Short mmCIF file of N, CA and C in Angstrom, two decimals:
data_model
loop_
_atom_site.label_atom_id
_atom_site.label_comp_id
_atom_site.label_asym_id
_atom_site.label_seq_id
_atom_site.Cartn_x
_atom_site.Cartn_y
_atom_site.Cartn_z
N MET A 243 -5.28 -18.63 -59.86
CA MET A 243 -5.47 -18.47 -58.46
C MET A 243 -5.24 -16.97 -57.98
N ARG A 244 -6.13 -16.31 -57.45
CA ARG A 244 -5.97 -15.05 -57.01
C ARG A 244 -5.37 -15.05 -55.57
N LYS A 245 -4.40 -14.13 -55.43
CA LYS A 245 -3.83 -14.08 -54.07
C LYS A 245 -4.78 -13.11 -53.24
N LYS A 246 -4.99 -13.54 -51.98
CA LYS A 246 -5.76 -12.58 -51.11
C LYS A 246 -4.90 -11.44 -50.61
N LYS A 247 -5.58 -10.36 -50.62
CA LYS A 247 -4.86 -9.13 -50.26
C LYS A 247 -4.97 -9.14 -48.67
N LYS A 248 -3.69 -8.82 -48.01
CA LYS A 248 -3.76 -8.72 -46.58
C LYS A 248 -4.49 -7.48 -46.19
N LYS A 249 -5.32 -7.53 -45.23
CA LYS A 249 -5.98 -6.33 -44.67
C LYS A 249 -4.96 -5.71 -43.81
N LYS A 250 -4.90 -4.38 -43.88
CA LYS A 250 -4.10 -3.59 -42.85
C LYS A 250 -4.84 -3.61 -41.61
N ASN A 251 -4.03 -3.66 -40.61
CA ASN A 251 -4.61 -3.65 -39.20
C ASN A 251 -4.92 -2.30 -38.75
N VAL A 252 -6.22 -1.94 -39.22
CA VAL A 252 -6.62 -0.53 -38.97
C VAL A 252 -6.90 -0.24 -37.55
N VAL A 253 -7.33 -1.34 -36.85
CA VAL A 253 -7.58 -1.22 -35.41
C VAL A 253 -6.37 -0.95 -34.71
N GLY A 254 -5.29 -1.73 -34.90
CA GLY A 254 -4.03 -1.52 -34.38
C GLY A 254 -3.47 -0.17 -34.53
N LYS A 255 -3.60 0.32 -35.86
CA LYS A 255 -2.98 1.71 -36.12
C LYS A 255 -3.88 2.72 -35.22
N LYS A 256 -5.12 2.55 -35.25
CA LYS A 256 -5.92 3.46 -34.45
C LYS A 256 -5.63 3.50 -32.96
N ASP A 257 -5.26 2.29 -32.43
CA ASP A 257 -4.82 2.15 -31.05
C ASP A 257 -3.56 2.86 -30.82
N ILE A 258 -2.63 2.76 -31.75
CA ILE A 258 -1.33 3.41 -31.52
C ILE A 258 -1.55 4.99 -31.66
N VAL A 259 -2.37 5.38 -32.48
CA VAL A 259 -2.68 6.93 -32.67
C VAL A 259 -3.38 7.28 -31.40
N SER A 260 -4.34 6.59 -30.79
CA SER A 260 -5.10 6.94 -29.60
C SER A 260 -4.13 7.02 -28.48
N LYS A 261 -3.20 6.16 -28.21
CA LYS A 261 -2.26 6.14 -27.22
C LYS A 261 -1.47 7.41 -27.36
N GLU A 262 -0.90 7.80 -28.59
CA GLU A 262 -0.06 8.94 -28.64
C GLU A 262 -1.03 10.18 -28.33
N ILE A 263 -2.21 10.26 -28.58
CA ILE A 263 -3.05 11.31 -28.42
C ILE A 263 -3.12 11.48 -26.88
N ILE A 264 -3.51 10.33 -26.23
CA ILE A 264 -3.81 10.32 -24.88
C ILE A 264 -2.54 10.81 -24.06
N GLY A 265 -1.33 10.24 -24.63
CA GLY A 265 -0.09 10.62 -23.96
C GLY A 265 0.22 12.09 -24.07
N LYS A 266 -0.07 12.80 -25.27
CA LYS A 266 0.03 14.16 -25.39
C LYS A 266 -0.90 14.84 -24.46
N LEU A 267 -2.27 14.45 -24.40
CA LEU A 267 -3.28 15.07 -23.55
C LEU A 267 -2.72 14.91 -22.04
N ALA A 268 -2.19 13.90 -21.60
CA ALA A 268 -1.63 13.67 -20.34
C ALA A 268 -0.51 14.70 -20.01
N ALA A 269 0.27 14.85 -20.98
CA ALA A 269 1.45 15.75 -20.83
C ALA A 269 0.98 17.25 -20.75
N TYR A 270 -0.18 17.57 -21.52
CA TYR A 270 -0.56 18.95 -21.40
C TYR A 270 -1.42 19.16 -20.25
N LEU A 271 -2.25 18.04 -19.76
CA LEU A 271 -2.81 18.29 -18.31
C LEU A 271 -1.74 18.43 -17.34
N ALA A 272 -0.68 17.79 -17.38
CA ALA A 272 0.39 17.85 -16.32
C ALA A 272 1.04 19.24 -16.32
N ILE A 273 1.24 19.74 -17.52
CA ILE A 273 1.89 21.12 -17.61
C ILE A 273 0.87 22.22 -17.32
N TYR A 274 -0.23 22.11 -17.84
CA TYR A 274 -1.16 23.46 -17.83
C TYR A 274 -2.06 23.44 -16.79
N LEU A 275 -2.49 22.19 -16.43
CA LEU A 275 -3.71 22.10 -15.25
C LEU A 275 -2.93 21.85 -13.90
N LEU A 276 -1.98 20.94 -13.89
CA LEU A 276 -1.43 20.50 -12.64
C LEU A 276 -0.06 21.24 -12.34
N ASP A 277 0.28 22.19 -13.24
CA ASP A 277 1.52 22.94 -13.07
C ASP A 277 2.82 22.19 -12.79
N LEU A 278 2.99 21.04 -13.59
CA LEU A 278 4.23 20.20 -13.28
C LEU A 278 5.11 20.54 -14.36
N SER A 279 6.46 20.70 -14.08
CA SER A 279 7.44 21.00 -14.98
C SER A 279 7.91 19.62 -15.72
N ILE A 280 7.36 19.29 -16.76
CA ILE A 280 7.73 18.01 -17.44
C ILE A 280 8.10 18.26 -18.86
N ASP A 281 8.72 17.25 -19.50
CA ASP A 281 9.08 17.29 -20.72
C ASP A 281 7.76 16.85 -21.60
N PRO A 282 7.18 17.83 -22.38
CA PRO A 282 6.15 17.43 -23.15
C PRO A 282 6.29 16.46 -24.27
N ASP A 283 7.61 16.25 -24.67
CA ASP A 283 7.80 15.28 -25.71
C ASP A 283 8.02 13.82 -25.17
N TYR A 284 8.06 13.70 -23.90
CA TYR A 284 8.30 12.31 -23.40
C TYR A 284 7.16 11.94 -22.68
N GLN A 285 6.31 10.96 -23.05
CA GLN A 285 5.27 10.29 -22.47
C GLN A 285 5.15 8.87 -22.77
N GLU A 286 4.73 8.03 -22.02
CA GLU A 286 4.60 6.54 -22.34
C GLU A 286 3.40 6.14 -21.58
N ALA A 287 2.38 5.77 -22.30
CA ALA A 287 1.06 5.19 -21.70
C ALA A 287 1.45 3.89 -21.17
N LYS A 288 0.96 3.63 -19.80
CA LYS A 288 1.15 2.43 -19.21
C LYS A 288 -0.16 1.72 -19.07
N GLY A 289 -0.10 0.38 -19.11
CA GLY A 289 -1.41 -0.28 -18.85
C GLY A 289 -1.78 -0.19 -17.35
N THR A 290 -3.10 -0.09 -17.19
CA THR A 290 -3.57 0.06 -15.88
C THR A 290 -4.55 -1.01 -15.52
N GLU A 291 -4.79 -2.01 -16.47
CA GLU A 291 -5.70 -3.05 -16.05
C GLU A 291 -5.01 -4.15 -15.43
N HIS A 292 -5.49 -4.52 -14.27
CA HIS A 292 -4.89 -5.49 -13.46
C HIS A 292 -5.97 -6.43 -12.90
N GLN A 293 -5.88 -7.66 -13.26
CA GLN A 293 -6.85 -8.58 -12.71
C GLN A 293 -6.40 -9.06 -11.40
N ARG A 294 -7.27 -8.90 -10.36
CA ARG A 294 -6.87 -9.36 -9.13
C ARG A 294 -8.02 -10.40 -8.50
N VAL A 295 -7.55 -11.60 -8.48
CA VAL A 295 -8.52 -12.51 -7.91
C VAL A 295 -7.66 -13.11 -6.63
N GLU A 296 -7.99 -12.63 -5.55
CA GLU A 296 -7.16 -12.87 -4.33
C GLU A 296 -8.13 -12.72 -3.14
N VAL A 297 -7.67 -13.38 -2.10
CA VAL A 297 -8.28 -13.19 -0.78
C VAL A 297 -7.18 -12.60 0.22
N ARG A 298 -7.53 -11.44 0.69
CA ARG A 298 -6.43 -10.88 1.62
C ARG A 298 -7.20 -10.61 2.94
N ARG A 299 -6.65 -11.04 3.94
CA ARG A 299 -7.36 -10.72 5.29
C ARG A 299 -6.22 -10.07 6.14
N ALA A 300 -6.57 -8.95 6.73
CA ALA A 300 -5.73 -8.32 7.67
C ALA A 300 -5.72 -9.15 8.86
N ASP A 301 -4.73 -9.06 9.56
CA ASP A 301 -4.55 -9.92 10.82
C ASP A 301 -5.55 -9.43 11.88
N LEU A 302 -5.67 -8.22 12.03
CA LEU A 302 -6.47 -7.71 13.09
C LEU A 302 -6.91 -6.22 12.59
N VAL A 303 -8.18 -5.93 12.51
CA VAL A 303 -8.80 -4.63 12.33
C VAL A 303 -9.88 -4.53 13.33
N VAL A 304 -9.71 -3.33 14.25
CA VAL A 304 -10.73 -3.19 15.24
C VAL A 304 -10.88 -1.71 15.50
N LYS A 305 -12.19 -1.41 15.63
CA LYS A 305 -12.68 0.03 15.91
C LYS A 305 -12.32 0.33 17.49
N LEU A 306 -11.67 1.43 17.62
CA LEU A 306 -11.20 1.80 18.94
C LEU A 306 -11.46 3.29 19.11
N ARG A 307 -11.35 3.73 20.32
CA ARG A 307 -11.44 5.13 20.70
C ARG A 307 -10.54 5.45 21.82
N GLU A 308 -9.71 6.51 21.71
CA GLU A 308 -8.94 6.89 22.76
C GLU A 308 -9.80 7.60 23.77
N GLN A 309 -9.55 7.64 25.05
CA GLN A 309 -10.33 8.25 26.02
C GLN A 309 -10.76 9.52 25.72
N GLY A 310 -12.07 9.91 25.58
CA GLY A 310 -12.30 11.13 25.20
C GLY A 310 -12.18 11.62 23.87
N GLY A 311 -11.84 10.68 22.98
CA GLY A 311 -11.52 10.97 21.61
C GLY A 311 -12.49 10.38 20.66
N ASP A 312 -12.16 10.54 19.44
CA ASP A 312 -13.04 9.98 18.34
C ASP A 312 -12.63 8.56 17.91
N PRO A 313 -13.53 7.87 17.49
CA PRO A 313 -13.26 6.42 17.15
C PRO A 313 -12.25 6.45 15.87
N PHE A 314 -11.48 5.36 15.82
CA PHE A 314 -10.57 5.11 14.71
C PHE A 314 -10.43 3.62 14.61
N LEU A 315 -9.94 3.14 13.44
CA LEU A 315 -9.65 1.75 13.26
C LEU A 315 -8.15 1.55 13.39
N LEU A 316 -7.90 0.41 14.21
CA LEU A 316 -6.50 -0.11 14.41
C LEU A 316 -6.28 -1.23 13.59
N HIS A 317 -5.33 -1.15 12.70
CA HIS A 317 -5.01 -2.32 11.91
C HIS A 317 -3.64 -2.82 12.33
N ILE A 318 -3.56 -4.12 12.76
CA ILE A 318 -2.28 -4.77 13.18
C ILE A 318 -1.95 -5.98 12.33
N GLU A 319 -0.78 -5.91 11.69
CA GLU A 319 -0.22 -7.21 10.96
C GLU A 319 0.85 -7.77 11.80
N ILE A 320 0.97 -9.11 11.84
CA ILE A 320 2.00 -9.78 12.65
C ILE A 320 2.92 -10.39 11.54
N GLN A 321 4.23 -10.24 11.54
CA GLN A 321 5.05 -10.69 10.49
C GLN A 321 6.19 -11.47 11.16
N ASP A 322 6.65 -12.71 10.72
CA ASP A 322 7.58 -13.36 11.21
C ASP A 322 8.78 -13.54 10.41
N THR A 323 8.73 -12.95 9.17
CA THR A 323 9.93 -12.79 8.32
C THR A 323 10.00 -11.42 7.71
N ASN A 324 11.25 -10.95 7.23
CA ASN A 324 11.47 -9.84 6.66
C ASN A 324 11.07 -9.89 5.19
N ASP A 325 10.03 -8.97 4.81
CA ASP A 325 9.65 -8.93 3.52
C ASP A 325 9.88 -7.53 3.00
N PRO A 326 10.75 -7.37 2.00
CA PRO A 326 10.88 -6.02 1.43
C PRO A 326 9.93 -5.49 0.93
N GLN A 327 8.74 -6.16 0.42
CA GLN A 327 7.53 -5.68 -0.08
C GLN A 327 6.49 -5.29 0.88
N MET A 328 6.85 -5.32 2.18
CA MET A 328 5.85 -5.18 3.32
C MET A 328 5.31 -3.79 3.26
N PRO A 329 6.00 -2.64 2.98
CA PRO A 329 5.33 -1.43 2.99
C PRO A 329 4.26 -1.28 1.87
N VAL A 330 4.51 -1.93 0.67
CA VAL A 330 3.49 -1.85 -0.21
C VAL A 330 2.26 -2.67 0.19
N ARG A 331 2.57 -3.87 0.75
CA ARG A 331 1.55 -4.65 1.31
C ARG A 331 0.65 -3.94 2.28
N MET A 332 1.42 -3.30 3.16
CA MET A 332 0.63 -2.57 4.19
C MET A 332 -0.25 -1.47 3.65
N MET A 333 0.17 -0.79 2.58
CA MET A 333 -0.49 0.33 1.91
C MET A 333 -1.82 -0.38 1.28
N ARG A 334 -1.65 -1.57 0.68
CA ARG A 334 -2.76 -2.27 0.20
C ARG A 334 -3.90 -2.48 1.31
N TYR A 335 -3.36 -3.00 2.40
CA TYR A 335 -4.30 -3.28 3.51
C TYR A 335 -5.03 -1.94 3.80
N MET A 336 -4.16 -0.87 3.87
CA MET A 336 -4.76 0.48 4.29
C MET A 336 -5.91 0.79 3.26
N THR A 337 -5.76 0.68 2.02
CA THR A 337 -6.74 1.15 1.08
C THR A 337 -8.01 0.07 1.19
N ASP A 338 -7.70 -1.07 1.41
CA ASP A 338 -8.88 -2.18 1.70
C ASP A 338 -9.64 -1.71 2.71
N VAL A 339 -8.99 -1.42 3.97
CA VAL A 339 -9.64 -0.97 5.17
C VAL A 339 -10.51 0.26 4.81
N LEU A 340 -9.80 1.21 4.29
CA LEU A 340 -10.51 2.55 4.07
C LEU A 340 -11.70 2.38 3.20
N LEU A 341 -11.61 1.55 2.25
CA LEU A 341 -12.75 1.21 1.26
C LEU A 341 -13.93 0.40 2.01
N ALA A 342 -13.48 -0.46 3.03
CA ALA A 342 -14.54 -1.19 3.61
C ALA A 342 -15.17 -0.38 4.78
N HIS A 343 -14.43 0.63 5.37
CA HIS A 343 -15.05 1.39 6.45
C HIS A 343 -14.78 2.89 6.24
N PRO A 344 -15.54 3.38 5.24
CA PRO A 344 -15.21 4.90 4.92
C PRO A 344 -15.51 5.79 6.11
N GLY A 345 -14.81 6.88 6.13
CA GLY A 345 -15.09 7.89 7.32
C GLY A 345 -14.28 7.70 8.54
N LEU A 346 -13.67 6.48 8.65
CA LEU A 346 -12.88 6.36 9.92
C LEU A 346 -11.40 6.50 9.64
N PRO A 347 -10.66 7.10 10.46
CA PRO A 347 -9.27 7.10 10.37
C PRO A 347 -8.70 5.71 10.67
N VAL A 348 -7.45 5.48 9.94
CA VAL A 348 -6.86 4.14 10.16
C VAL A 348 -5.49 4.33 10.84
N ARG A 349 -5.09 3.70 11.89
CA ARG A 349 -3.79 3.64 12.36
C ARG A 349 -3.21 2.20 12.12
N GLN A 350 -2.06 2.21 11.55
CA GLN A 350 -1.55 0.87 11.14
C GLN A 350 -0.26 0.54 11.98
N TYR A 351 -0.04 -0.83 12.36
CA TYR A 351 1.11 -1.14 12.98
C TYR A 351 1.52 -2.58 12.50
N LEU A 352 2.84 -2.67 12.45
CA LEU A 352 3.31 -4.14 11.93
C LEU A 352 4.15 -4.54 13.11
N ILE A 353 3.70 -5.73 13.71
CA ILE A 353 4.53 -6.29 14.83
C ILE A 353 5.42 -7.53 14.25
N TYR A 354 6.73 -7.20 14.33
CA TYR A 354 7.66 -8.21 13.80
C TYR A 354 8.01 -9.08 14.94
N ILE A 355 7.88 -10.43 14.63
CA ILE A 355 8.11 -11.52 15.73
C ILE A 355 9.13 -12.51 15.23
N GLY A 356 9.88 -12.10 14.11
CA GLY A 356 10.75 -13.11 13.63
C GLY A 356 12.07 -13.20 14.41
N ALA A 357 12.88 -14.27 14.18
CA ALA A 357 14.07 -14.63 14.81
C ALA A 357 15.26 -13.82 14.24
N GLU A 358 15.23 -13.48 12.87
CA GLU A 358 16.26 -12.75 12.23
C GLU A 358 16.09 -11.22 12.75
N LYS A 359 17.25 -10.63 12.43
CA LYS A 359 17.23 -9.11 12.68
C LYS A 359 16.16 -8.38 11.79
N LEU A 360 15.53 -7.53 12.34
CA LEU A 360 14.51 -6.78 11.55
C LEU A 360 15.19 -5.80 10.52
N THR A 361 14.86 -5.97 9.24
CA THR A 361 15.41 -5.16 8.32
C THR A 361 14.35 -4.61 7.38
N MET A 362 13.05 -4.78 7.75
CA MET A 362 11.98 -4.07 6.96
C MET A 362 11.91 -2.62 7.33
N SER A 363 11.52 -1.82 6.35
CA SER A 363 11.06 -0.43 6.44
C SER A 363 9.68 -0.22 6.99
N ASN A 364 9.50 0.83 7.54
CA ASN A 364 8.18 1.17 8.16
C ASN A 364 7.44 2.06 7.24
N GLY A 365 7.74 2.03 5.88
CA GLY A 365 7.04 2.89 4.94
C GLY A 365 7.92 3.05 3.76
N PHE A 366 7.60 4.23 3.05
CA PHE A 366 8.42 4.56 1.85
C PHE A 366 7.87 6.06 1.56
N ASP A 367 8.90 6.61 0.80
CA ASP A 367 8.46 8.07 0.34
C ASP A 367 8.41 7.87 -1.29
N HIS A 368 7.22 8.15 -1.73
CA HIS A 368 7.03 8.00 -3.18
C HIS A 368 6.39 9.36 -3.70
N ALA A 369 7.23 10.22 -4.43
CA ALA A 369 6.92 11.45 -4.85
C ALA A 369 6.19 12.28 -3.86
N ASP A 370 5.01 12.73 -3.98
CA ASP A 370 4.42 13.50 -3.04
C ASP A 370 3.65 12.73 -2.09
N PHE A 371 3.86 11.53 -1.87
CA PHE A 371 3.06 10.68 -1.07
C PHE A 371 3.93 9.87 -0.04
N PRO A 372 4.29 10.49 1.05
CA PRO A 372 5.04 9.61 2.01
C PRO A 372 4.07 8.74 2.75
N TYR A 373 4.44 7.55 3.03
CA TYR A 373 3.54 6.58 3.74
C TYR A 373 4.33 5.91 4.84
N ARG A 374 3.76 5.90 5.98
CA ARG A 374 4.30 5.29 7.16
C ARG A 374 3.41 4.53 8.03
N TYR A 375 3.80 3.57 8.78
CA TYR A 375 3.00 2.87 9.78
C TYR A 375 4.03 2.44 10.91
N GLY A 376 3.36 2.24 12.00
CA GLY A 376 4.20 1.97 13.20
C GLY A 376 4.75 0.54 13.04
N LEU A 377 6.06 0.38 13.43
CA LEU A 377 6.68 -0.86 13.46
C LEU A 377 7.40 -1.25 14.80
N VAL A 378 7.00 -2.37 15.33
CA VAL A 378 7.38 -2.81 16.58
C VAL A 378 8.15 -4.12 16.42
N ASP A 379 9.32 -4.04 16.92
CA ASP A 379 10.22 -5.32 16.81
C ASP A 379 10.09 -5.91 18.16
N MET A 380 9.42 -6.97 18.33
CA MET A 380 9.20 -7.61 19.62
C MET A 380 10.54 -8.16 20.23
N ARG A 381 11.45 -8.36 19.51
CA ARG A 381 12.83 -8.70 19.98
C ARG A 381 13.46 -7.65 20.95
N SER A 382 12.99 -6.44 20.65
CA SER A 382 13.50 -5.30 21.37
C SER A 382 12.58 -4.82 22.39
N VAL A 383 11.36 -5.54 22.60
CA VAL A 383 10.58 -5.08 23.75
C VAL A 383 10.90 -5.70 25.06
N ASP A 384 10.89 -4.89 26.05
CA ASP A 384 11.41 -5.32 27.40
C ASP A 384 10.25 -6.13 27.96
N CYS A 385 10.41 -7.28 28.07
CA CYS A 385 9.28 -8.15 28.51
C CYS A 385 9.13 -7.94 30.06
N GLN A 386 10.11 -7.54 30.77
CA GLN A 386 10.09 -7.31 32.15
C GLN A 386 9.02 -6.12 32.46
N TYR A 387 9.22 -5.10 31.58
CA TYR A 387 8.31 -4.00 31.84
C TYR A 387 6.82 -4.36 31.57
N LEU A 388 6.64 -5.31 30.67
CA LEU A 388 5.21 -5.73 30.39
C LEU A 388 4.72 -6.56 31.64
N ILE A 389 5.52 -7.48 32.18
CA ILE A 389 5.24 -8.25 33.27
C ILE A 389 4.93 -7.61 34.56
N LYS A 390 5.72 -6.47 34.65
CA LYS A 390 5.53 -5.60 35.87
C LYS A 390 4.14 -4.83 35.96
N LYS A 391 3.61 -4.68 34.76
CA LYS A 391 2.31 -3.95 34.62
C LYS A 391 1.15 -4.75 35.31
N ARG A 392 1.41 -6.06 35.47
CA ARG A 392 0.45 -6.89 36.12
C ARG A 392 -1.00 -6.83 35.63
N HIS A 393 -1.15 -6.76 34.33
CA HIS A 393 -2.44 -6.81 33.85
C HIS A 393 -2.50 -8.01 32.86
N SER A 394 -3.62 -8.63 32.94
CA SER A 394 -3.58 -9.99 32.12
C SER A 394 -3.11 -9.77 30.66
N GLY A 395 -3.61 -8.75 30.12
CA GLY A 395 -3.22 -8.37 28.67
C GLY A 395 -1.67 -8.28 28.61
N SER A 396 -0.95 -7.53 29.40
CA SER A 396 0.36 -7.20 29.39
C SER A 396 1.21 -8.53 29.79
N LEU A 397 0.61 -9.21 30.76
CA LEU A 397 1.35 -10.44 31.11
C LEU A 397 1.48 -11.48 29.97
N GLY A 398 0.38 -11.62 29.26
CA GLY A 398 0.32 -12.53 28.15
C GLY A 398 1.38 -12.11 27.08
N ILE A 399 1.46 -10.92 26.76
CA ILE A 399 2.45 -10.42 25.83
C ILE A 399 3.84 -10.53 26.37
N GLY A 400 4.03 -10.28 27.58
CA GLY A 400 5.35 -10.16 28.24
C GLY A 400 5.82 -11.59 28.31
N TYR A 401 5.20 -12.63 28.61
CA TYR A 401 5.55 -13.95 28.66
C TYR A 401 5.78 -14.67 27.19
N THR A 402 5.20 -14.07 26.20
CA THR A 402 5.47 -14.62 24.90
C THR A 402 6.74 -14.10 24.21
N VAL A 403 7.25 -13.00 24.71
CA VAL A 403 8.32 -12.28 24.24
C VAL A 403 9.65 -13.07 24.48
#
């Protein structure tokens, strides 16, 4: 009886070589094209394929315009718990809104209505990309100020605080 020879995993070896080449290419692009001061001998290819099957709906997205100004999109999220991932979630909403409505600037606000003390951040600093959005803690809003405005919209907000 003859033993079968094991085939070498040629595809796997090619994949490893390809990743090494791509890693080197990325390092060279970073150094020579992007003028980044990096270590050319350190690179690690990362997987970028992410399957997303989800339904995300922003709480409120509306097209508005300041008096005499240009239109913009106002995005408001209402949150009743502290979520340490909220800045990343807000950025995902931002990209979703920008893709759905190209050409319009977006202003984002998170309104916190939780009973616990607000501990969430209003953004993050990531390398060359600082990201911020407005954050309103309804527990610190002076409801009397809103009630004194005597407008139906402000009255509704004032009485719910």
